[in-house]
Amino acid sequence: RPKELFLKNVDHVICSSKKTQDDLVNFYNFDLKKTSVIYQSAPTLQKRFQIKDKKENILLFVGSRLKYKNFEKLLEAFSLKKEILREFRLVCFGSEKISAKEKFLIKKYNLNEKNIQFDFGDDHKLLNYYLNSTALLYPSLNEGFGFPPLEAMTYGCPVITSNNKAIIEATGLSKFTFDPEDPNEIINVIDEVIASKENLMFLKNYGIERVKQFNSEIMVKNLKKTYKMII
């Protein structure tokens, strides 16, 4: 309701994705002509870095694990192929400590808890995870855009994501995505990627090229154009 009242006094809305634009129009009956989509630039943790060809057996999860981020469904998916977490470490990087429910689910699914790690730190530490991890896992149910996949791509980390519209809009890649509600599909897609050097190499090279479309120069140019139009 507060947003609905606020929108009545807005001249123009800049949306982070077409998905967000569609939500704005559909949920708030907002005038499409008073909106535009401007993609944000991919985050840069550090300008100088060396992309690595040899990766560690790490599957990386970045950010919040609450609600729509769908971490619990990811744990359920790993229970269907337990051998993956015997070969790989699942590293969850973020500010949240392991919850009582997560501890319960890890025991319930009889997962290898030694290979499930919860870590936090600064951008330098996150950068090293991106550079060294086999893949980023991003099972989110819903996003307005989703930064971690683009962030990972910047540093040569293959990404395996849900088929959420906004995420695919950012990555431009529907291949190697999964239905985030289906644990079988989640784990099968993860297995398909990490078991194939060809698939991992494809995703790494694809991502490095994809993020070039999301730079600050393009973003600022589009912002200036939009503000001039409104003025």
Short mmCIF file of C-alpha atoms in Angstrom, two decimals:
data_model
loop_
_atom_site.label_atom_id
_atom_site.label_comp_id
_atom_site.label_asym_id
_atom_site.label_seq_id
_atom_site.Cartn_x
_atom_site.Cartn_y
_atom_site.Cartn_z
CA ARG A 1 0.00 0.00 0.00
CA PRO A 2 2.73 2.56 0.80
CA LYS A 3 4.38 1.75 -2.54
CA GLU A 4 1.09 2.15 -4.35
CA LEU A 5 0.57 5.61 -2.83
CA PHE A 6 4.15 6.56 -3.56
CA LEU A 7 3.90 5.54 -7.20
CA LYS A 8 1.06 8.00 -7.80
CA ASN A 9 3.57 10.85 -7.42
CA VAL A 10 6.37 9.30 -9.47
CA ASP A 11 7.30 10.72 -12.90
CA HIS A 12 9.26 7.70 -14.03
CA VAL A 13 10.49 4.36 -12.70
CA ILE A 14 13.83 2.83 -13.69
CA CYS A 15 13.61 -0.96 -13.42
CA SER A 16 16.53 -3.30 -12.90
CA SER A 17 15.10 -5.88 -15.34
CA LYS A 18 12.22 -6.53 -17.70
CA LYS A 19 10.94 -8.98 -15.09
CA THR A 20 10.78 -6.17 -12.52
CA GLN A 21 9.15 -3.91 -15.09
CA ASP A 22 6.47 -6.55 -15.77
CA ASP A 23 5.85 -6.97 -12.03
CA LEU A 24 5.47 -3.21 -11.59
CA VAL A 25 2.94 -2.94 -14.42
CA ASN A 26 0.99 -6.08 -13.46
CA PHE A 27 0.88 -5.74 -9.66
CA TYR A 28 0.49 -1.95 -9.42
CA ASN A 29 -1.23 -1.22 -12.73
CA PHE A 30 1.55 1.25 -13.43
CA ASP A 31 1.82 2.96 -16.82
CA LEU A 32 4.38 1.10 -18.93
CA LYS A 33 5.24 4.34 -20.76
CA LYS A 34 6.49 5.79 -17.48
CA THR A 35 9.06 3.01 -17.03
CA SER A 36 12.38 2.01 -18.52
CA VAL A 37 14.80 -0.86 -17.98
CA ILE A 38 18.42 -0.03 -17.25
CA TYR A 39 20.72 -2.90 -16.36
CA GLN A 40 23.16 -2.30 -13.55
CA SER A 41 26.85 -2.91 -14.07
CA ALA A 42 28.35 -6.16 -12.84
CA PRO A 43 29.99 -5.72 -9.40
CA THR A 44 33.78 -5.47 -9.35
CA LEU A 45 35.43 -6.80 -6.22
CA GLN A 46 38.96 -6.15 -7.46
CA LYS A 47 40.31 -4.78 -10.74
CA ARG A 48 43.51 -6.83 -10.87
CA PHE A 49 43.05 -10.60 -10.83
CA GLN A 50 44.07 -13.71 -12.73
CA ILE A 51 41.32 -16.10 -13.86
CA LYS A 52 42.27 -19.67 -13.01
CA ASP A 53 41.87 -22.75 -15.18
CA LYS A 54 42.44 -25.20 -12.33
CA LYS A 55 39.64 -25.08 -9.77
CA GLU A 56 39.14 -26.59 -6.34
CA ASN A 57 36.28 -28.99 -5.59
CA ILE A 58 34.12 -26.21 -4.19
CA LEU A 59 30.47 -25.51 -4.95
CA LEU A 60 29.78 -21.95 -3.87
CA PHE A 61 26.59 -20.40 -2.49
CA VAL A 62 26.74 -16.62 -2.00
CA GLY A 63 24.48 -14.32 0.02
CA SER A 64 21.40 -14.80 2.15
CA ARG A 65 19.96 -18.32 2.52
CA LEU A 66 16.57 -17.15 3.83
CA LYS A 67 13.10 -17.50 2.30
CA TYR A 68 13.08 -17.21 -1.51
CA LYS A 69 16.82 -17.88 -1.77
CA ASN A 70 15.78 -21.56 -1.60
CA PHE A 71 18.76 -22.99 0.29
CA GLU A 72 16.68 -25.65 2.02
CA LYS A 73 15.58 -27.08 -1.32
CA LEU A 74 19.22 -27.19 -2.36
CA LEU A 75 20.04 -29.32 0.69
CA GLU A 76 17.19 -31.63 -0.21
CA ALA A 77 18.57 -31.91 -3.74
CA PHE A 78 22.00 -32.94 -2.43
CA SER A 79 20.34 -35.72 -0.44
CA LEU A 80 19.42 -37.38 -3.75
CA LYS A 81 23.07 -37.76 -4.81
CA LYS A 82 25.07 -37.81 -1.60
CA GLU A 83 28.28 -38.73 -3.39
CA ILE A 84 28.57 -35.16 -4.70
CA LEU A 85 29.13 -33.79 -1.19
CA ARG A 86 31.71 -36.47 -0.57
CA GLU A 87 33.76 -35.21 -3.52
CA PHE A 88 32.91 -31.50 -3.30
CA ARG A 89 32.66 -28.96 -0.49
CA LEU A 90 29.56 -26.78 -0.37
CA VAL A 91 30.75 -23.36 0.81
CA CYS A 92 28.05 -20.92 1.92
CA PHE A 93 29.50 -17.42 1.96
CA GLY A 94 27.50 -14.74 3.75
CA SER A 95 26.83 -13.01 7.05
CA GLU A 96 24.29 -15.55 8.36
CA LYS A 97 25.43 -18.27 10.75
CA ILE A 98 24.11 -21.79 10.33
CA SER A 99 20.57 -21.97 11.69
CA ALA A 100 19.01 -24.65 13.87
CA LYS A 101 16.76 -25.65 10.96
CA GLU A 102 19.74 -26.00 8.61
CA LYS A 103 21.51 -28.20 11.17
CA PHE A 104 18.35 -30.29 11.43
CA LEU A 105 18.05 -30.70 7.64
CA ILE A 106 21.72 -31.64 7.22
CA LYS A 107 21.21 -34.44 9.75
CA LYS A 108 17.77 -35.38 8.39
CA TYR A 109 19.17 -35.82 4.87
CA ASN A 110 22.27 -37.55 6.25
CA LEU A 111 24.57 -35.19 4.35
CA ASN A 112 28.33 -35.09 4.81
CA GLU A 113 28.40 -32.16 7.24
CA LYS A 114 32.21 -32.03 7.14
CA ASN A 115 31.91 -30.83 3.56
CA ILE A 116 29.29 -28.15 4.24
CA GLN A 117 31.07 -24.98 5.28
CA PHE A 118 29.62 -21.64 6.40
CA ASP A 119 32.04 -18.76 5.91
CA PHE A 120 32.09 -14.97 5.85
CA GLY A 121 34.58 -12.23 5.14
CA ASP A 122 35.52 -9.29 2.95
CA ASP A 123 35.52 -8.81 -0.82
CA HIS A 124 39.04 -10.20 -1.13
CA LYS A 125 37.97 -13.47 0.45
CA LEU A 126 34.88 -13.67 -1.76
CA LEU A 127 37.01 -12.97 -4.83
CA ASN A 128 39.23 -15.95 -3.97
CA TYR A 129 36.19 -18.19 -3.70
CA TYR A 130 34.98 -17.07 -7.12
CA LEU A 131 38.41 -17.65 -8.65
CA ASN A 132 38.85 -21.10 -7.10
CA SER A 133 35.35 -22.62 -7.03
CA THR A 134 34.17 -25.19 -9.56
CA ALA A 135 30.79 -23.43 -9.83
CA LEU A 136 28.39 -20.98 -8.22
CA LEU A 137 24.99 -22.46 -7.29
CA TYR A 138 22.10 -19.99 -7.38
CA PRO A 139 18.76 -21.76 -6.72
CA SER A 140 16.72 -18.61 -5.97
CA LEU A 141 12.95 -18.76 -6.44
CA ASN A 142 12.65 -15.11 -7.40
CA GLU A 143 14.91 -12.16 -8.16
CA GLY A 144 14.67 -8.61 -9.44
CA PHE A 145 17.96 -9.14 -11.23
CA GLY A 146 20.46 -11.16 -9.19
CA PHE A 147 24.04 -9.98 -8.79
CA PRO A 148 26.01 -13.08 -7.66
CA PRO A 149 25.81 -14.89 -11.06
CA LEU A 150 27.23 -11.85 -12.90
CA GLU A 151 29.78 -11.35 -10.14
CA ALA A 152 30.88 -14.98 -10.47
CA MET A 153 31.05 -14.74 -14.28
CA THR A 154 33.38 -11.75 -13.98
CA TYR A 155 35.96 -13.95 -12.27
CA GLY A 156 35.61 -17.02 -14.47
CA CYS A 157 33.38 -19.02 -12.12
CA PRO A 158 30.76 -21.13 -13.98
CA VAL A 159 27.20 -20.49 -12.80
CA ILE A 160 24.38 -23.01 -12.34
CA THR A 161 21.11 -21.20 -11.63
CA SER A 162 17.37 -21.57 -11.33
CA ASN A 163 15.26 -20.77 -14.37
CA ASN A 164 13.86 -17.60 -12.81
CA LYS A 165 13.15 -15.04 -15.56
CA ALA A 166 15.21 -12.21 -14.07
CA ILE A 167 18.24 -14.44 -13.51
CA ILE A 168 18.13 -15.70 -17.10
CA GLU A 169 17.69 -12.10 -18.23
CA ALA A 170 20.98 -11.30 -16.51
CA THR A 171 22.92 -14.40 -17.55
CA GLY A 172 21.33 -14.75 -20.99
CA LEU A 173 21.58 -18.49 -20.56
CA SER A 174 18.66 -20.88 -20.15
CA LYS A 175 20.94 -23.88 -20.69
CA PHE A 176 22.06 -25.55 -17.46
CA THR A 177 19.25 -23.97 -15.44
CA PHE A 178 16.72 -25.84 -13.31
CA ASP A 179 13.24 -25.63 -11.83
CA PRO A 180 14.00 -24.39 -8.28
CA GLU A 181 10.99 -26.28 -6.91
CA ASP A 182 12.23 -29.67 -8.19
CA PRO A 183 15.08 -31.23 -6.14
CA ASN A 184 15.63 -33.95 -8.76
CA GLU A 185 16.10 -31.41 -11.52
CA ILE A 186 18.34 -29.25 -9.34
CA ILE A 187 20.79 -32.04 -8.57
CA ASN A 188 20.70 -33.53 -12.07
CA VAL A 189 21.67 -30.20 -13.65
CA ILE A 190 24.41 -29.65 -11.06
CA ASP A 191 25.76 -33.14 -11.73
CA GLU A 192 25.56 -32.65 -15.50
CA VAL A 193 27.75 -29.57 -15.26
CA ILE A 194 30.35 -30.52 -12.67
CA ALA A 195 30.91 -33.98 -14.16
CA SER A 196 31.86 -32.51 -17.55
CA LYS A 197 35.05 -30.53 -18.23
CA GLU A 198 33.49 -29.39 -21.50
CA ASN A 199 30.40 -27.98 -19.78
CA LEU A 200 32.50 -26.23 -17.14
CA MET A 201 34.80 -24.73 -19.79
CA PHE A 202 31.81 -23.57 -21.84
CA LEU A 203 30.20 -21.85 -18.85
CA LYS A 204 33.46 -20.22 -17.78
CA ASN A 205 34.19 -18.77 -21.24
CA TYR A 206 30.57 -17.81 -21.84
CA GLY A 207 30.38 -15.93 -18.55
CA ILE A 208 33.55 -13.94 -19.15
CA GLU A 209 32.09 -12.63 -22.41
CA ARG A 210 28.56 -12.13 -21.06
CA VAL A 211 29.52 -9.73 -18.26
CA LYS A 212 31.09 -7.35 -20.78
CA GLN A 213 27.53 -6.25 -21.60
CA PHE A 214 27.04 -5.02 -18.02
CA ASN A 215 29.58 -2.24 -17.55
CA SER A 216 29.33 1.11 -15.79
CA GLU A 217 29.82 3.15 -18.99
CA ILE A 218 26.69 1.67 -20.60
CA MET A 219 24.71 2.03 -17.38
CA VAL A 220 25.63 5.71 -16.89
CA LYS A 221 24.93 6.51 -20.54
CA ASN A 222 21.42 5.03 -20.25
CA LEU A 223 20.79 6.80 -16.92
CA LYS A 224 21.75 10.17 -18.42
CA LYS A 225 19.50 9.55 -21.43
CA THR A 226 16.55 8.68 -19.18
CA TYR A 227 16.97 11.68 -16.87
CA LYS A 228 17.25 14.06 -19.83
CA MET A 229 14.04 12.61 -21.24
CA ILE A 230 12.19 13.11 -17.94
CA ILE A 231 13.49 16.67 -17.47
#
